[in-house]
Coordinates of C-alpha atoms and ligand atoms in Angstrom, one line a residue:
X1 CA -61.8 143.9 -55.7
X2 CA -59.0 141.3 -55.2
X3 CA -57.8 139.6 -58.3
X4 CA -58.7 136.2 -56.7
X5 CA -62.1 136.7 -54.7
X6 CA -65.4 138.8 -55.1
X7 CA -65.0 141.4 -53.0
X8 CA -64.2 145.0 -52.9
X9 CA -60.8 145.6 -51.5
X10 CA -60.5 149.2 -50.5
X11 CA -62.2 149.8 -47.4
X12 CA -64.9 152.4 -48.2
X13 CA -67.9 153.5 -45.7
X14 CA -71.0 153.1 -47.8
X15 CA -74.4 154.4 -47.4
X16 CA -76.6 151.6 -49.3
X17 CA -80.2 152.1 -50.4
X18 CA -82.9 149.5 -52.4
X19 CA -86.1 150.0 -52.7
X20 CA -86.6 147.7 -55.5
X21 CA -89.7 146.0 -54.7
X22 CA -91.5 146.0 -51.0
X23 CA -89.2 146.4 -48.8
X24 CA -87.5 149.9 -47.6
X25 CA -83.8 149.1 -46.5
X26 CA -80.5 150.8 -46.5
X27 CA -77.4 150.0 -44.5
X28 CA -74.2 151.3 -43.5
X29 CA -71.5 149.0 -44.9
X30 CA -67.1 149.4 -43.9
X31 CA -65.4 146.9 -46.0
X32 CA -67.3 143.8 -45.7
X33 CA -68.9 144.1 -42.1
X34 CA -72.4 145.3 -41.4
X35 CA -72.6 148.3 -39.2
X36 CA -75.8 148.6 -39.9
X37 CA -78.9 147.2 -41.0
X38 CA -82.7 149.1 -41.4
X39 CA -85.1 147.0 -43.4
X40 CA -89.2 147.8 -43.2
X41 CA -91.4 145.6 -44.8
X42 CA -94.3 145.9 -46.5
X43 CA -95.6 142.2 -46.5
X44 CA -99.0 143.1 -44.3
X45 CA -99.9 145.5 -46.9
X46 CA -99.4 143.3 -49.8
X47 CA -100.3 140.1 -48.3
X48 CA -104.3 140.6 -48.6
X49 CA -103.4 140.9 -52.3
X50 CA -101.1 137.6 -52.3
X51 CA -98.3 140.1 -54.2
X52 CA -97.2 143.3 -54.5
X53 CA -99.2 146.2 -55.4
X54 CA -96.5 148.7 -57.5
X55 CA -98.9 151.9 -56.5
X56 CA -99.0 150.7 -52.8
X57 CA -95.0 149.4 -52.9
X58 CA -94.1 152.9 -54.1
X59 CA -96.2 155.4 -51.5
X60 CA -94.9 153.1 -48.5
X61 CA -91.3 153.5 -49.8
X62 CA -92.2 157.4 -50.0
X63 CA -93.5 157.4 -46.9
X64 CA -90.9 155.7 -44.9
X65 CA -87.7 155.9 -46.8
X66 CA -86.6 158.9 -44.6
X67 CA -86.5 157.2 -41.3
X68 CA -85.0 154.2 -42.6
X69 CA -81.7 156.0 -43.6
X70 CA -81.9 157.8 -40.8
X71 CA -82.0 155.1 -38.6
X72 CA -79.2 153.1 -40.4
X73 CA -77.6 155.8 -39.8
X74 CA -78.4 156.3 -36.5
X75 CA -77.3 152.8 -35.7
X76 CA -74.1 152.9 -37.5
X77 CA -73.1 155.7 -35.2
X78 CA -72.5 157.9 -38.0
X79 CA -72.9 161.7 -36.9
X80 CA -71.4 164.1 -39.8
X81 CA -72.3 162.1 -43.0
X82 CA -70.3 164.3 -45.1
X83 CA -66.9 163.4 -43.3
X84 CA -67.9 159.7 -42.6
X85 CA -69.5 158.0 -45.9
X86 CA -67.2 157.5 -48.8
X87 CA -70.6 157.3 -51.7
X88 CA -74.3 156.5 -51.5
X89 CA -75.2 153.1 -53.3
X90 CA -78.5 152.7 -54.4
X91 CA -80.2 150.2 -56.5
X92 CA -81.3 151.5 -60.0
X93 CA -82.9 148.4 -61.4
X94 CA -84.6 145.7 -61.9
X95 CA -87.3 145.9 -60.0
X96 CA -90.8 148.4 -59.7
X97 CA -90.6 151.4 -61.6
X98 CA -92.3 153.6 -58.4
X99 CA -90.3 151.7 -56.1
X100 CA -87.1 152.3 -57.6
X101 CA -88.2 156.3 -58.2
X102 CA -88.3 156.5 -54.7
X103 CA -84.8 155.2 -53.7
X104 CA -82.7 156.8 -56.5
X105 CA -84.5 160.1 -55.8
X106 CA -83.9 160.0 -51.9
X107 CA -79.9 158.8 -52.6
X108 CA -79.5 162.1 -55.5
X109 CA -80.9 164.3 -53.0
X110 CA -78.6 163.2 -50.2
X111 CA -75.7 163.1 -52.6
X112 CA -76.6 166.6 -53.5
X113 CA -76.7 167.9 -50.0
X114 CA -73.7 166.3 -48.3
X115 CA -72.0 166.6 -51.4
X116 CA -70.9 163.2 -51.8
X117 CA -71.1 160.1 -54.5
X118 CA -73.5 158.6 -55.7
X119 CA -73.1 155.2 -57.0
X120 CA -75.7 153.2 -59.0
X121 CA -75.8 149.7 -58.3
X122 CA -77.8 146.6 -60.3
X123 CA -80.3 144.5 -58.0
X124 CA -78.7 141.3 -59.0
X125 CA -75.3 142.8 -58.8
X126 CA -76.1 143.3 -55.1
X127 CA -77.4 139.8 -54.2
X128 CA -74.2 138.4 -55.8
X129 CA -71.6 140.2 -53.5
X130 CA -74.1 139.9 -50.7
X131 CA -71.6 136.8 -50.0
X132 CA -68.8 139.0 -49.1
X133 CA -70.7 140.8 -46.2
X134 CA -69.5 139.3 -42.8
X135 CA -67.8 136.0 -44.4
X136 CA -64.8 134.8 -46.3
X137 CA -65.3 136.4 -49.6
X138 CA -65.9 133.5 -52.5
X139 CA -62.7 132.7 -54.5
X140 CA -63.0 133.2 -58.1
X141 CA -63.6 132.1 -60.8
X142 CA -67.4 131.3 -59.2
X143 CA -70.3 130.2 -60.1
X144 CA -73.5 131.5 -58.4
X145 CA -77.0 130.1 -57.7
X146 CA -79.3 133.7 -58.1
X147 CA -82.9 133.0 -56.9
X148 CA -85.4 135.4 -56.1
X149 CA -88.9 136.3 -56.3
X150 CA -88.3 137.2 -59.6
X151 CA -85.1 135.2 -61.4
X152 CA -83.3 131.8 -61.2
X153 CA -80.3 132.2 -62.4
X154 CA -76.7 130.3 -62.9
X155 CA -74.1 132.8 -63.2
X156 CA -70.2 132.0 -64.2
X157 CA -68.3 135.1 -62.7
X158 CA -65.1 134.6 -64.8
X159 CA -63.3 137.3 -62.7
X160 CA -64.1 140.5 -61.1
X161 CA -67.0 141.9 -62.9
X162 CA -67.1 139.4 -65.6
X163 CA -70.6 137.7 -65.6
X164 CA -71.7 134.9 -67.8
X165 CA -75.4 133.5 -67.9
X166 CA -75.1 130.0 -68.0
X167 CA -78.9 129.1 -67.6
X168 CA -82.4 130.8 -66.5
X169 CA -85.6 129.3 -65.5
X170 CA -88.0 129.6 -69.1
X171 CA -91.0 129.9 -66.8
X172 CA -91.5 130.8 -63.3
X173 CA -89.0 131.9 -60.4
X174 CA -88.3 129.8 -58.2
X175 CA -89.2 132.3 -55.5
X176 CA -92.5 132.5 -57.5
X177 CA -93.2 128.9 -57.2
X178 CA -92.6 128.9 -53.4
X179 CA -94.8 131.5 -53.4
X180 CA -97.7 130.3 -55.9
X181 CA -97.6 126.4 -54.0
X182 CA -97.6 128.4 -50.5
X183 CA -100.8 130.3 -51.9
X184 CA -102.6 126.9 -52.8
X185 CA -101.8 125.4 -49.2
X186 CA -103.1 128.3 -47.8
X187 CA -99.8 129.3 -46.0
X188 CA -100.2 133.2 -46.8
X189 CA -97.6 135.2 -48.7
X190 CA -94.6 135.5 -48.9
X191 CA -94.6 131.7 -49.1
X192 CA -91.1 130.5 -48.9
X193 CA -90.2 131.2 -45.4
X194 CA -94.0 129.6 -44.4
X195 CA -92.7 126.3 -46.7
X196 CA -89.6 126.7 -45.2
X197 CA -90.4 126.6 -41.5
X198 CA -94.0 123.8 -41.9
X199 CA -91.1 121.7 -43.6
X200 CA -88.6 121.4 -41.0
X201 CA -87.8 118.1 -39.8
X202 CA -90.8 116.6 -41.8
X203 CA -89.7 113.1 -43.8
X204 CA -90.1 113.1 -47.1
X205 CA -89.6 110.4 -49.6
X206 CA -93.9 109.4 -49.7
X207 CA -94.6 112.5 -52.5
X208 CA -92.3 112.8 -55.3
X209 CA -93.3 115.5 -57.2
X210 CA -91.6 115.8 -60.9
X211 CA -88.2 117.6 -61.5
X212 CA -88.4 119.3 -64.7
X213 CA -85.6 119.4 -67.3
X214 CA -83.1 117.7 -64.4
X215 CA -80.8 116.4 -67.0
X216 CA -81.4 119.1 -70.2
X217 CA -78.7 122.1 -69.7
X218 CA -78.4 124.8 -67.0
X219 CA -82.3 126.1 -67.2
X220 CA -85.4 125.9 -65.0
X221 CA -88.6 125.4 -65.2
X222 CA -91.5 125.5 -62.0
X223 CA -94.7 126.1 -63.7
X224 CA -95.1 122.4 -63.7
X225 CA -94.0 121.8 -60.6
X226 CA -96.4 124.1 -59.6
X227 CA -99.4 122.5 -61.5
X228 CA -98.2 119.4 -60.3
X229 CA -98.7 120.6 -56.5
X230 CA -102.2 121.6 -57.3
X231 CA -103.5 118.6 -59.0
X232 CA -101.9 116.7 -55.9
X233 CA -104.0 118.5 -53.6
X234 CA -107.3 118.3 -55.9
X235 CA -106.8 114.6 -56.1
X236 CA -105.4 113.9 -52.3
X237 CA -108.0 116.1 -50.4
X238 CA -106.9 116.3 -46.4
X239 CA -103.5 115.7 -47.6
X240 CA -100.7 116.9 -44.7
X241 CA -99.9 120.6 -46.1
X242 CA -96.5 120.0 -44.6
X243 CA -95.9 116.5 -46.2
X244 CA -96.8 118.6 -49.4
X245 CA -95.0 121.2 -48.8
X246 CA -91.6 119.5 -47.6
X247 CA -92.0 117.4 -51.2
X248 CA -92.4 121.0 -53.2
X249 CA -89.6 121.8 -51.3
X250 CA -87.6 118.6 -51.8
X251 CA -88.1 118.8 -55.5
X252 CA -87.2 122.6 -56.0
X253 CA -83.9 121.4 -54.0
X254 CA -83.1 118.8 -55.9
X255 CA -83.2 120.8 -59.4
X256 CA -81.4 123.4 -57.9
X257 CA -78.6 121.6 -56.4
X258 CA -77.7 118.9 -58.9
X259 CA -78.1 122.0 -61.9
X260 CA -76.0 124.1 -59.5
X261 CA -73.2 121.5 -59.1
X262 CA -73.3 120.1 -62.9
X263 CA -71.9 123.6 -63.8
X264 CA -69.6 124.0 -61.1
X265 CA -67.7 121.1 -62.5
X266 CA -68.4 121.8 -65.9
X267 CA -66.9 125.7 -65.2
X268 CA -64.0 124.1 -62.8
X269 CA -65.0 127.0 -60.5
X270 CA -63.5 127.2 -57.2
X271 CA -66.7 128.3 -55.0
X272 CA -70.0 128.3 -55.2
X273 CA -72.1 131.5 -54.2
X274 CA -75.4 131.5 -53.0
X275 CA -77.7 134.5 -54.0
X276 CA -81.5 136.2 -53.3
X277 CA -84.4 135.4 -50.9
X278 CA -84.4 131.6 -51.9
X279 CA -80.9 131.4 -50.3
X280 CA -82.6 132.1 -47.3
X281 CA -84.4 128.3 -47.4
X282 CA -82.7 126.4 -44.7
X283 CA -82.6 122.6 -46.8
X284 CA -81.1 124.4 -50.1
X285 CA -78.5 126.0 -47.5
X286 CA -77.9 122.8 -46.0
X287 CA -77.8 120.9 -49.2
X288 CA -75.3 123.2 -51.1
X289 CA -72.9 123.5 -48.2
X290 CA -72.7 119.7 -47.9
X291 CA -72.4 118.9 -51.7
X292 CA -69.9 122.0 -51.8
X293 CA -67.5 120.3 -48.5
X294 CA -68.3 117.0 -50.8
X295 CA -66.6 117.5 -54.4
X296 CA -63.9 120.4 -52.3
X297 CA -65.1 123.7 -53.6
X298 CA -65.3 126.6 -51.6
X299 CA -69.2 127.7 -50.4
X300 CA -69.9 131.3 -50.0
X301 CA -73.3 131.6 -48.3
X302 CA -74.7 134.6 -46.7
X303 CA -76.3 134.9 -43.6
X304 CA -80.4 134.6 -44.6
X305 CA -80.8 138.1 -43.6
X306 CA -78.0 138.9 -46.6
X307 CA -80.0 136.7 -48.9
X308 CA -83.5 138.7 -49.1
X309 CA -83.7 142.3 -50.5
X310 CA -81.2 144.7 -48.3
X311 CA -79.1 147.5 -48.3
X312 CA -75.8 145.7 -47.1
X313 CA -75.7 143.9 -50.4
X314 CA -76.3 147.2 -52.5
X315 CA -73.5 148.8 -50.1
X316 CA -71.1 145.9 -51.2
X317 CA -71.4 145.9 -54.4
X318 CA -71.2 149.9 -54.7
X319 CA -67.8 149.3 -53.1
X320 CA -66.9 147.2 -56.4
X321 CA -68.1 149.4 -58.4
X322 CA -66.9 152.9 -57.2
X323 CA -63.8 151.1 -56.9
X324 CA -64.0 149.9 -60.7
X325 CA -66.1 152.7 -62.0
X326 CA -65.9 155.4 -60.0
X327 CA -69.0 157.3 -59.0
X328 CA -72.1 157.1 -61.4
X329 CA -73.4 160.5 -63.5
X330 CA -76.2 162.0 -61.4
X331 CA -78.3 162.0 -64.6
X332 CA -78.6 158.5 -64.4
X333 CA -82.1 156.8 -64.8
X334 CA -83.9 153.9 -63.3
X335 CA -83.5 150.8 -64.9
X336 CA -86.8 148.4 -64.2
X337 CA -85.7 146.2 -66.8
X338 CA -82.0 146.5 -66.2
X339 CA -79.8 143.5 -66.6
X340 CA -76.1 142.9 -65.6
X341 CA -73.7 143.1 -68.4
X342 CA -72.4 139.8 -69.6
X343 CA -70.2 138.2 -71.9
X344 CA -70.2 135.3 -74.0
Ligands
LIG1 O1 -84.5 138.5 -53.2 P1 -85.9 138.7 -52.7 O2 -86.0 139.2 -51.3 O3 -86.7 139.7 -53.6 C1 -86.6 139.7 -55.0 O4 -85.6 140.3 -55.5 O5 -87.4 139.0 -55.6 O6 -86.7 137.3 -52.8 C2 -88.0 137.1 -52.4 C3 -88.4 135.7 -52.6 C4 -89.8 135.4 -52.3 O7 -90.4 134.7 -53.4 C5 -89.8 134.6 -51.0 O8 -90.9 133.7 -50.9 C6 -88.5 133.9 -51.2 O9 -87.6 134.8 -51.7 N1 -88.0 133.4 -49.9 C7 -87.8 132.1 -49.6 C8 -87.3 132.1 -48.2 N2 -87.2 133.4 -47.8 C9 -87.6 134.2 -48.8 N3 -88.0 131.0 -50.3 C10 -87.7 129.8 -49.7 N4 -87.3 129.7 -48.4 C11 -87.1 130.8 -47.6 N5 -86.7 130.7 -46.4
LIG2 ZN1 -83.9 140.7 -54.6

C-alpha cells in the first residue's frame, strides 16, 4: 500500500473468495482492476424465510462454490493457475460459521494443489478497500461509512492498516432496518434495493420519521426508526408504500450523512470511503458525493456491485495484506465473530 492512499501497491494477480453469508463469489483481481467477477445468489432460497437460513446458506455454497471459481476464472482468461495467480484470498470471518467452512476449505485445497498462497482476509477489511477496485484509490488518513446487513460502522483509518472505531449502531444495522421496514411494506427481502428503487424520484418532505441520536456522538440506532415505520403504517392504513418508504429512506440518510461528515471534520480526514451493501443505495451515494465535493474532501465510492458481498473486494484487500503480512498459516481457522484489529 502507498503511504498516502488505501491501496495495495504491488501489482499482484489474486484469486478472491467470500462465502460469508448467501452469496457464492470469487474474482480475479490485477492491481486494482476487475478481471473478473462470479457472484451467485442465494436470495430465492432465503427469501420465503425473509433471511438467511445458515444450514441452507452453507449446502448452496457447497454446492456451487466449484463453478464459481471456475468460472472467474474462466472469465479472467486465466489457463495455468499455478503460473498466473500470485495467492488465494479468501474471507475467514465475520460472517456464518457453515458458510465461511465452505470458502476457506475450497481456497486451502486450491492452495494445496497449485501450490500457491493462501491469504486470509477479514469481511470488513474487504468492503473497506472495495474503494480501490476500478477508481482513484481514497487518500489517507480516511474515514469510512461501513454499512451492511450486519454492521454500521464509522471507521478512522489513520494510515495503512491502522483502523479506529469511532462509533457503531447500539441496535440494529442499518442494512437490517432496510430490510425489517421493506418486510412490513411487503416489498420482499432483501429490502434495500426494493426501498431503493420504489423511492426513486418520489418527493418527500410529507413523513418525517425520527432521527435517533443525530446530535449524541458517532453511534446509531434503527430499532426505532423501525418501530416508528410500523406504527406509521398501523395508524395511516392505505398509506403510499413508496411515500413511506422514500421517508425511511430519507431518515436513514440523513443520520448517516450528517454522523458521517461530523467525524470527517472532527478526524480532518482527507476522503471519505463508502463501504457494504448500503453503499449500494443510490440517495446515500448521491448525498455523500455532494456533501463530500461541498466541504473539499476527497469521495471514494465503489461502483454498487463493489459495495455488496464480492470477491473483488476480498482480492484487494489480500493484496494489502500479502503485501504487509505475507501469506497466512494454512492452519488458520474461521473467524465468525472476527473483528478488525484496532487501536485506540
Ligand atoms: O454487505 P452486504 O452485501 O452483506 C453483509 O455483509 O451484510 O449487505 C447486505 C445489505 C442488506 O441488508 C441489503 O438490504 C442492503 O445491504 N442493500 C441495500 C441496497 N443494496 C443492498 N440497502 C439499501 N439500498 C440498496 N440499494
Ligand atoms: Zn458484507
Amino acid at each position: 500500500m502507498s503511504d498516502t492512499k488505501l491501496f495495495c501497491a504491488n501489482k499482484y494477480t489474486i484469486l478472491g473468495i467470500e462465502t460469508s453469508c448467501d452469496e457464492s463469489a470469487a474474482s480475479v483481481v490485477s492491481a486494482n482492476s476487475v478481471r473478473s467477477s462470479v457472484i451467485s445468489t442465494q436470495v430465492d432460497i432465503h427469501s420465503d424465510f425473509g433471511g438467511v437460513v445458515p444450514e441452507l446458506a452453507s449446502r448452496e455454497h457447497e454446492r456451487v462454490i466449484i463453478s464459481v471459481i471456475d468460472d472467474a476464472l474462466r472469465k479472467a482468461k486465466i489457463s495455468d493457475p499455478q503460473r498466473e495467480i500470485d495467492a488465494i484470498a479468501v474471507t475467514k470471518g465475520p460472517g456464518l460459521m457453515g458458510s465461511l467452512l465452505v470458502g476457506v476449505a475450497a481456497a486451502k485445497s486450491l492452495s494445496l494443489a497449485w501450490g500457491i498462497p493462501l491469504v486470509g482476509v477479514d469481511h470488513m477489511e474487504g468492503h473497506i478497500f472495495a474503494s480501490s477496485l476500478e477508481t482513484a484509490p481514497a487518500k489517507l488518513p480516511a474515514m469510512v461509512l461501513l454499512v451492511s446487513g450486519g454492521h454500521t460502522q464509522l471507521i478512522y483509518v489513520a494510515g495503512p492498516g491502522r483502523y479506529q472505531l469511532v462509533g457503531s449502531s447500539i441496535d440494529d444495522a442499518a442494512g437490517e432496518a432496510f430490510d425489517k421496514v421493506a418486510r412490513l411494506l411487503g416489498l420482499g427481502f432483501p429490502g434495500g434495493p426494493a426501498i431503493d428503487l420504489i423511492s426513486r424520484g418520489v418527493e418527500v418532505g410529507q413523513i418525517r420519521f425520527p432521527r435517533a441520536m443525530l446530535n449524541k456522538g458517532y453511534d446509531f440506532s434503527f430499532s426505532g426508526l423501525k418501530t416508528a415505520v410500523l406504527n406509521y403504517l398501523q395508524t395511516n392504513k392505505g398509506a403510499p408504500p413508496e411515500l413511506v418508504a422514500a421517508s425511511f429512506q430519507e431518515a436513514v440518510v440523513d443520520v448517516l450523512v450528517k454522523k458521517t461528515f461530523a467525524a470527517v471534520k472532527a478526524y480532518g480526514v482527507k476522503s471519505v470511503v463508502l463501504g457494504g451493501g448500503v453503499a449500494a443505495n443510490s440517495r446515500l451515494r448521491e448525498e455523500v458525493s455532494r456533501v463530500a465535493d461541498q466541504v473539499g474532501v476527497q469521495s471514494a465510492i465503489p461502483a454498487p456491485i463493489s459495495c455488496t458481498d464480492n470477491g473483488s473486494m476480498i482480492a484487494a484487500a489480500g493484496a494489502f495484506r500479502l503485501e504487509t503480512e505475507g501469506p497466512t498459516d494454512p492452519s488458520f481457522g474461521v473467524e465468525p465473530s472476527g473483528r478488525l484489529n484496532y487501536f485506540g
